[in-house]
Short mmCIF file of C-alpha atoms in Angstrom, two decimals:
data_model
loop_
_atom_site.label_atom_id
_atom_site.label_comp_id
_atom_site.label_asym_id
_atom_site.label_seq_id
_atom_site.Cartn_x
_atom_site.Cartn_y
_atom_site.Cartn_z
CA UNK A 76 109.21 73.49 110.07
CA UNK A 77 106.83 75.61 110.90
CA UNK A 78 105.71 78.36 109.26
CA UNK A 79 106.79 82.10 108.79
CA UNK A 80 105.58 84.56 111.17
CA UNK A 81 104.67 88.01 109.90
CA UNK A 82 103.06 91.26 112.79
CA UNK A 83 101.07 93.15 110.01
CA UNK A 84 101.10 97.23 112.44
CA UNK A 85 97.82 98.42 110.61
CA UNK A 86 94.36 96.91 109.49
CA UNK A 87 93.29 99.17 107.11
CA UNK A 88 93.43 97.72 103.36
CA UNK A 89 96.98 97.68 102.74
CA UNK A 90 97.32 95.83 105.80
CA UNK A 91 94.09 93.17 105.28
CA UNK A 92 95.78 93.07 101.71
CA UNK A 93 98.97 91.82 103.32
CA UNK A 94 96.98 89.91 105.74
CA UNK A 95 94.85 87.61 102.96
CA UNK A 96 97.90 87.23 100.97
CA UNK A 97 100.56 85.82 103.22
CA UNK A 98 98.00 83.65 105.00
CA UNK A 99 96.73 82.37 101.52
CA UNK A 100 100.97 81.69 100.84
CA UNK A 101 100.95 79.55 104.66
CA UNK A 102 102.04 82.68 106.81
CA UNK A 103 100.84 82.93 110.58
CA UNK A 104 99.59 86.54 110.98
CA UNK A 105 99.16 89.16 113.69
CA UNK A 106 97.84 92.18 112.61
CA UNK A 107 98.19 95.05 115.42
CA UNK A 108 95.69 97.86 115.03
CA UNK A 109 95.59 101.05 117.28
CA UNK A 110 92.14 101.75 116.78
CA UNK A 111 89.58 100.04 119.48
CA UNK A 112 87.38 98.54 116.93
CA UNK A 113 87.08 98.35 112.81
CA UNK A 114 86.65 101.49 111.45
CA UNK A 115 84.02 101.93 109.72
CA UNK A 116 83.38 104.88 107.28
CA UNK A 117 85.71 107.37 105.12
CA UNK A 118 84.82 109.36 102.02
CA UNK A 119 84.83 107.40 98.35
CA UNK A 120 87.66 105.67 96.94
CA UNK A 121 88.41 103.19 93.66
CA UNK A 122 89.38 100.12 92.56
CA UNK A 123 91.78 100.98 89.07
CA UNK A 124 94.15 99.31 86.90
CA UNK A 125 96.13 96.26 88.00
CA UNK A 126 94.53 96.77 91.03
CA UNK A 127 91.16 95.53 89.54
CA UNK A 128 93.25 91.79 88.47
CA UNK A 129 94.04 91.87 92.03
CA UNK A 130 90.72 92.44 93.50
CA UNK A 131 89.58 89.41 90.81
CA UNK A 132 92.27 87.33 92.56
CA UNK A 133 91.02 87.65 95.82
CA UNK A 134 87.62 86.92 94.76
CA UNK A 135 86.61 89.93 95.95
CA UNK A 136 86.02 91.74 92.20
CA UNK A 137 82.25 90.91 92.78
CA UNK A 138 81.46 91.41 96.38
CA UNK A 139 82.74 95.16 96.00
CA UNK A 140 80.71 95.82 92.51
CA UNK A 141 77.86 95.10 95.09
CA UNK A 142 79.12 97.77 97.14
CA UNK A 143 79.18 100.58 93.86
CA UNK A 144 78.26 103.92 95.86
CA UNK A 145 75.90 104.66 93.46
CA UNK A 146 78.17 107.80 91.42
CA UNK A 147 77.58 107.45 87.57
CA UNK A 148 79.68 111.09 86.65
CA UNK A 149 82.22 113.95 87.65
CA UNK A 150 81.31 117.16 86.55
CA UNK A 151 82.28 120.97 87.33
CA UNK A 152 79.42 123.49 88.21
CA UNK A 153 79.32 126.38 88.65
CA UNK A 154 78.07 128.29 92.15
CA UNK A 155 74.26 127.91 90.72
CA UNK A 156 75.38 124.12 90.11
CA UNK A 157 75.18 124.37 86.59
CA UNK A 158 78.02 121.81 84.60
CA UNK A 159 80.77 123.71 83.11
CA UNK A 160 82.81 120.44 82.16
CA UNK A 161 82.41 116.71 82.84
CA UNK A 162 85.14 113.70 83.27
CA UNK A 163 85.97 111.47 81.09
CA UNK A 164 83.67 108.29 82.68
CA UNK A 165 84.08 106.24 79.55
CA UNK A 166 85.29 102.82 80.31
CA UNK A 167 86.39 100.76 84.40
CA UNK A 168 88.64 103.69 85.09
CA UNK A 169 87.03 107.26 84.22
CA UNK A 170 87.12 109.71 86.67
CA UNK A 171 83.99 108.15 88.02
CA UNK A 172 85.57 104.43 87.77
CA UNK A 173 83.41 101.18 87.46
CA UNK A 174 84.66 100.35 91.16
CA UNK A 175 83.47 103.27 94.07
CA UNK A 176 83.22 102.25 97.11
CA UNK A 177 83.07 104.05 100.73
CA UNK A 178 86.57 103.35 102.08
CA UNK A 179 84.95 100.76 105.58
CA UNK A 180 83.16 99.35 102.84
CA UNK A 181 86.22 98.74 101.22
CA UNK A 182 88.20 97.10 103.88
CA UNK A 183 85.46 95.59 105.68
CA UNK A 184 84.76 93.51 102.13
CA UNK A 185 88.33 92.43 102.80
CA UNK A 186 87.82 91.74 106.24
CA UNK A 187 85.00 89.14 106.41
CA UNK A 188 87.20 87.83 103.47
CA UNK A 189 90.08 87.14 105.12
CA UNK A 190 91.53 83.36 105.03
CA UNK A 191 91.20 81.47 108.46
CA UNK A 192 93.69 81.65 110.89
CA UNK A 193 94.45 85.67 110.36
CA UNK A 194 94.22 87.25 114.28
CA UNK A 195 93.66 90.86 114.74
CA UNK A 196 94.55 92.79 118.12
CA UNK A 197 92.37 95.93 118.41
CA UNK A 198 93.57 98.93 120.69
CA UNK A 199 97.00 97.78 120.42
CA UNK A 200 100.37 99.80 119.26
CA UNK A 201 103.97 99.53 118.30
CA UNK A 202 106.45 100.51 120.83
CA UNK A 203 109.21 98.44 120.23
CA UNK A 204 110.95 96.10 117.88
CA UNK A 205 114.78 94.54 118.35
CA UNK A 206 115.97 92.50 115.55
CA UNK A 207 118.37 89.36 115.19
CA UNK A 208 120.11 87.16 112.37
CA UNK A 209 116.95 85.03 112.49
CA UNK A 210 113.81 87.37 113.74
CA UNK A 211 112.25 90.53 114.79
CA UNK A 212 110.73 90.53 118.49
CA UNK A 213 108.29 93.52 118.78
CA UNK A 214 106.17 94.80 121.67
CA UNK A 215 103.38 96.15 121.87
CA UNK A 216 102.23 99.03 123.79
CA UNK A 217 99.62 96.82 125.89
CA UNK A 218 102.73 94.40 126.61
CA UNK A 219 102.23 91.79 124.19
CA UNK A 220 105.42 90.18 122.70
CA UNK A 221 105.62 89.11 119.12
CA UNK A 222 108.44 86.79 118.10
CA UNK A 223 108.03 86.84 113.87
CA UNK A 224 109.82 86.45 110.51
CA UNK A 225 108.52 89.78 109.32
CA UNK A 226 106.80 93.54 110.48
CA UNK A 227 105.00 94.69 108.28
CA UNK A 228 103.83 98.57 108.99
CA UNK A 229 100.76 99.91 106.82
CA UNK A 230 100.48 102.67 109.46
CA UNK A 231 99.44 105.32 106.87
CA UNK A 232 101.07 108.12 106.36
CA UNK A 233 101.86 109.50 109.77
CA UNK A 234 103.15 106.00 110.65
CA UNK A 235 105.51 107.06 114.02
CA UNK A 236 106.40 103.40 113.59
CA UNK A 237 108.30 103.53 110.22
CA UNK A 238 109.32 107.22 111.86
CA UNK A 239 110.92 105.79 114.57
CA UNK A 240 112.22 102.54 112.33
CA UNK A 241 114.29 104.47 109.24
CA UNK A 242 114.73 107.68 110.74
CA UNK A 243 116.41 109.78 108.55
CA UNK A 244 114.88 108.23 105.45
CA UNK A 245 111.21 110.23 105.53
CA UNK A 246 111.24 112.71 102.98
CA UNK A 247 107.32 114.22 103.54
CA UNK A 248 106.31 116.93 100.97
CA UNK A 249 103.58 118.98 101.67
CA UNK A 250 101.19 119.89 98.84
CA UNK A 251 100.31 123.03 100.44
CA UNK A 252 97.03 121.27 100.43
CA UNK A 253 93.80 121.16 103.11
CA UNK A 254 91.09 118.79 103.62
CA UNK A 255 88.10 118.39 105.05
CA UNK A 256 86.43 115.03 104.73
CA UNK A 257 82.61 114.62 106.57
CA UNK A 258 79.98 112.02 106.13
CA UNK A 259 76.66 114.94 106.21
CA UNK A 260 72.69 113.98 105.02
CA UNK A 261 71.34 113.68 101.55
CA UNK A 262 69.12 115.85 100.61
CA UNK A 263 66.51 115.91 97.42
CA UNK A 264 68.62 118.23 95.46
CA UNK A 265 71.43 115.80 95.47
CA UNK A 266 71.71 113.15 92.89
CA UNK A 267 74.59 110.15 91.36
CA UNK A 268 77.35 112.75 90.53
CA UNK A 269 80.43 113.73 91.51
CA UNK A 270 80.11 117.35 91.33
CA UNK A 271 82.55 119.49 92.07
CA UNK A 272 82.71 123.44 93.26
CA UNK A 273 85.71 125.75 92.80
CA UNK A 274 85.75 129.47 93.61
CA UNK A 275 88.91 131.73 94.07
CA UNK A 276 91.04 132.02 97.28
CA UNK A 277 92.25 128.51 96.24
CA UNK A 278 88.84 126.84 97.42
CA UNK A 279 86.94 123.43 96.70
CA UNK A 280 83.66 121.94 97.24
CA UNK A 281 83.09 118.93 96.57
CA UNK A 282 79.21 116.45 97.25
CA UNK A 283 79.65 112.72 96.69
CA UNK A 284 76.40 110.11 96.68
CA UNK A 285 77.05 106.92 98.78
CA UNK A 286 75.37 103.90 98.81
CA UNK A 287 73.86 104.06 102.51
CA UNK A 288 71.82 107.00 102.03
CA UNK A 289 73.75 109.88 102.92
CA UNK A 290 76.77 112.44 100.86
CA UNK A 291 79.69 112.39 101.27
CA UNK A 292 81.69 116.04 101.41
CA UNK A 293 85.11 117.45 100.92
CA UNK A 294 86.61 120.63 101.31
CA UNK A 295 89.33 121.50 99.75
CA UNK A 296 91.81 124.74 99.93
CA UNK A 297 95.33 125.57 98.77
CA UNK A 298 96.84 127.11 102.02
CA UNK A 299 99.92 126.60 103.99
CA UNK A 300 98.27 125.59 107.34
CA UNK A 301 98.77 122.28 109.56
CA UNK A 302 94.65 121.88 111.01
CA UNK A 303 95.84 118.62 112.00
CA UNK A 304 97.50 120.16 115.11
CA UNK A 305 94.03 121.34 116.19
CA UNK A 306 91.02 120.34 117.90
CA UNK A 307 87.99 120.08 115.64
CA UNK A 308 86.22 123.01 116.75
CA UNK A 309 89.16 125.27 116.39
CA UNK A 310 89.90 123.13 112.81
CA UNK A 311 86.01 123.57 111.96
CA UNK A 312 85.88 127.04 113.02
CA UNK A 313 89.50 127.92 111.26
CA UNK A 314 87.45 126.46 108.04
CA UNK A 315 84.14 128.41 108.09
CA UNK A 316 86.47 130.88 108.61
CA UNK A 317 88.35 130.50 105.31
CA UNK A 318 85.08 129.95 103.40
CA UNK A 319 83.43 132.92 104.70
CA UNK A 320 81.43 134.24 101.13
CA UNK A 321 82.75 130.73 99.24
CA UNK A 322 79.21 129.97 97.69
CA UNK A 323 76.90 127.88 96.30
CA UNK A 324 77.06 124.44 99.38
CA UNK A 325 79.64 125.41 100.77
CA UNK A 326 77.07 126.22 104.21
CA UNK A 327 75.03 123.21 103.97
CA UNK A 328 78.79 120.74 104.45
CA UNK A 329 80.23 123.37 107.41
CA UNK A 330 77.08 122.73 109.03
CA UNK A 331 77.01 119.01 108.61
CA UNK A 332 80.49 118.80 109.46
CA UNK A 333 79.84 120.24 112.54
CA UNK A 334 77.23 117.36 113.55
CA UNK A 335 78.80 114.32 111.39
CA UNK A 336 80.45 112.07 113.46
CA UNK A 337 83.01 111.02 111.52
CA UNK A 338 85.33 114.55 110.57
CA UNK A 339 88.35 114.13 109.19
CA UNK A 340 91.15 116.73 108.54
CA UNK A 341 94.27 116.64 106.86
CA UNK A 342 97.22 118.63 104.88
CA UNK A 343 98.05 116.35 101.38
CA UNK A 344 101.63 115.34 101.83
CA UNK A 345 103.52 112.89 100.28
CA UNK A 346 105.75 110.45 101.66
CA UNK A 347 109.17 109.67 99.19
CA UNK A 348 111.41 106.87 100.54
CA UNK A 349 114.40 105.28 98.56
CA UNK A 350 113.71 102.24 100.33
CA UNK A 351 110.53 100.71 101.63
CA UNK A 352 112.09 98.00 103.73
CA UNK A 353 115.38 97.66 105.90
CA UNK A 354 116.01 94.58 107.81
CA UNK A 355 113.44 92.51 108.44
CA UNK A 356 111.01 95.80 108.42
CA UNK A 357 108.95 96.40 105.45
CA UNK A 358 106.54 99.25 104.34
CA UNK A 359 103.12 99.32 102.11
CA UNK A 360 100.38 101.37 101.43
CA UNK A 361 101.26 105.36 102.04
CA UNK A 362 103.31 105.08 105.46
CA UNK A 363 105.31 103.52 102.01
CA UNK A 364 104.51 106.30 99.26
CA UNK A 365 101.49 108.24 99.69
CA UNK A 366 100.44 109.83 96.28
CA UNK A 367 97.60 112.15 98.43
CA UNK A 368 94.22 112.21 96.29
CA UNK A 369 96.00 114.68 94.34
CA UNK A 370 97.78 112.12 92.40
CA UNK A 371 95.38 109.03 92.91
CA UNK A 372 95.00 105.83 93.04
CA UNK A 373 96.25 104.97 96.66
CA UNK A 374 93.72 102.50 97.53
CA UNK A 375 94.67 100.39 94.52
CA UNK A 376 97.98 100.66 95.01
CA UNK A 377 97.89 99.87 98.69
CA UNK A 378 95.74 96.45 97.88
CA UNK A 379 97.86 95.43 95.12
CA UNK A 380 100.78 95.52 97.55
CA UNK A 381 99.88 92.67 99.87
CA UNK A 382 99.80 90.83 96.71
CA UNK A 383 103.52 92.44 95.08
CA UNK A 384 104.91 90.88 98.70
CA UNK A 385 103.76 88.03 98.98
CA UNK A 386 104.92 86.98 95.96
CA UNK A 387 108.04 88.16 96.14
CA UNK A 388 108.07 86.34 99.44
CA UNK A 389 107.18 82.93 97.57
CA UNK A 390 108.91 80.18 97.76
CA UNK A 391 111.71 82.13 99.23
CA UNK A 392 113.95 81.54 101.70
CA UNK A 393 115.96 84.99 101.46
CA UNK A 394 113.64 87.43 102.96
CA UNK A 395 115.90 90.15 102.53
CA UNK A 396 115.98 89.57 98.46
CA UNK A 397 112.37 89.34 98.60
CA UNK A 398 111.56 92.58 99.36
CA UNK A 399 114.30 93.91 97.10
CA UNK A 400 111.82 91.96 94.77
CA UNK A 401 108.53 93.79 96.41
CA UNK A 402 109.82 96.83 95.96
CA UNK A 403 111.85 96.20 92.11
CA UNK A 404 107.79 95.83 91.59
CA UNK A 405 105.91 98.25 92.95
CA UNK A 406 108.16 101.18 92.44
CA UNK A 407 107.55 101.98 88.94
CA UNK A 408 104.36 102.27 89.37
CA UNK A 409 104.26 104.21 92.74
CA UNK A 410 106.55 106.52 90.74
CA UNK A 411 104.03 107.12 87.86
CA UNK A 412 101.80 108.39 90.06
CA UNK A 413 103.46 110.89 92.30
CA UNK A 414 104.97 112.59 89.60
CA UNK A 415 102.96 115.21 88.77
CA UNK A 416 102.53 117.57 85.44
CA UNK A 417 104.40 121.00 86.82
CA UNK A 418 101.73 123.53 87.30
CA UNK A 419 99.25 121.34 88.57
CA UNK A 420 98.50 122.58 92.08
CA UNK A 421 97.77 125.87 91.22
CA UNK A 422 95.73 124.89 88.24
CA UNK A 423 93.44 122.74 90.53
CA UNK A 424 93.43 125.42 92.94
CA UNK A 425 93.39 129.28 90.78
CA UNK A 426 93.65 131.96 94.26
CA UNK A 427 91.96 134.71 91.18
CA UNK A 428 88.98 135.31 88.97
CA UNK A 429 91.24 135.32 86.26
CA UNK A 430 92.71 131.92 87.32
CA UNK A 431 89.79 130.58 87.94
CA UNK A 432 88.24 131.78 84.45
CA UNK A 433 91.68 130.30 82.81
CA UNK A 434 91.16 126.98 84.78
CA UNK A 435 87.79 126.82 83.05
CA UNK A 436 88.98 126.95 79.65
CA UNK A 437 92.19 125.07 80.21
CA UNK A 438 89.43 121.70 81.60
CA UNK A 439 86.36 122.25 78.87
CA UNK A 440 89.70 121.78 76.35
CA UNK A 441 90.47 118.71 77.85
CA UNK A 442 86.98 117.35 78.13
CA UNK A 443 85.89 118.36 74.27
CA UNK A 444 85.56 115.55 72.18
CA UNK A 445 88.67 115.83 70.74
CA UNK A 446 91.10 115.72 73.45
CA UNK A 447 89.02 113.60 75.97
CA UNK A 448 89.92 110.11 75.00
CA UNK A 449 93.86 111.74 75.91
CA UNK A 450 92.94 113.51 78.71
CA UNK A 451 91.08 109.61 79.81
CA UNK A 452 94.47 108.11 78.71
CA UNK A 453 96.83 110.87 80.93
CA UNK A 454 94.63 110.06 84.49
CA UNK A 455 94.74 106.36 84.16
CA UNK A 456 97.12 105.30 87.55
CA UNK A 457 97.50 102.28 89.30
CA UNK A 458 98.26 100.81 85.35
CA UNK A 459 100.51 98.72 83.88
CA UNK A 460 101.28 96.54 81.22
CA UNK A 461 103.81 94.51 83.37
CA UNK A 462 102.41 91.36 84.20
CA UNK A 463 101.59 90.56 87.90
CA UNK A 464 104.37 88.39 89.76
CA UNK A 465 103.67 85.38 90.11
CA UNK A 466 102.60 83.65 93.93
CA UNK A 467 104.83 80.76 93.46
#
């Protein structure tokens, strides 16, 4: 009897986790990735909660820890760069987690330790699928025809394959927040802290250290506009106008983005779906449940989803029952991250000077010695008291 076969669309953290765990449990695995080669770079992500145990079971805990971004704390600063509050970072899952890592470093660590036999096809996408009672046939844009027992979509928040195959089931919830990410030169004034600056007009500037001798920067602002529809130059021009007079390190970041090779623009959008599987097709990671950086824990949920899917499929001849089991275990974890406290966006992105002052007072109260332990507990994500399901 031949081994079951899976096609995974997407070679990010979620797709590579699926590839690792299904190959480890005896599946034949083909990964299809639209990028022409492995994608390095990206922003700082972290491994939290139950994902730490998944990482340990992969044998990657020490390798990921060794690739730490060097970040040691998260602080809020004013226009002079003076610290106004420090977010709780005690324990492995604080504002700065024990396992902070650049997204590309994280994905490469998984890629480099994939079990033998995983096939990765770069520069191709899924163009069509056909399903019968015993298999699904996947046709790619390059003309490959792949017959499999299961198709796993791990293409991210704007997955075209998900939109085709789950038409009418994708609930996109735009948060009205735009983010621009990029890598800029490190300066002598940068240190090992995540520095977070907010100003009027719902504008934020973030600077975070990395382990590559550069600085990861983010501009985030509250405005209902679609920067993703613009080309790079027009998007950056729009952002530059939006940040006129913002202060602190804004001009440095904007100038750095103009010269950066890895600028990425995103409008934060949650993905909510009534089901993550249909027939022999399954969704994982942001394609299924994008929680956005506002919720946090996206990389941890992506990593965990690969393990839980493999555990659901292990020893179960009925794939439909296995996918139901996978979803039943993951959904409470995802739901806990997607539910924001009322008013969170407005609190995080104050428009007026009064709003900014009120937010500063709220943050100081939440980070005071009295409330900091409670704040730290409330900010935990991807955490559960349930044991991971067994692989066999």
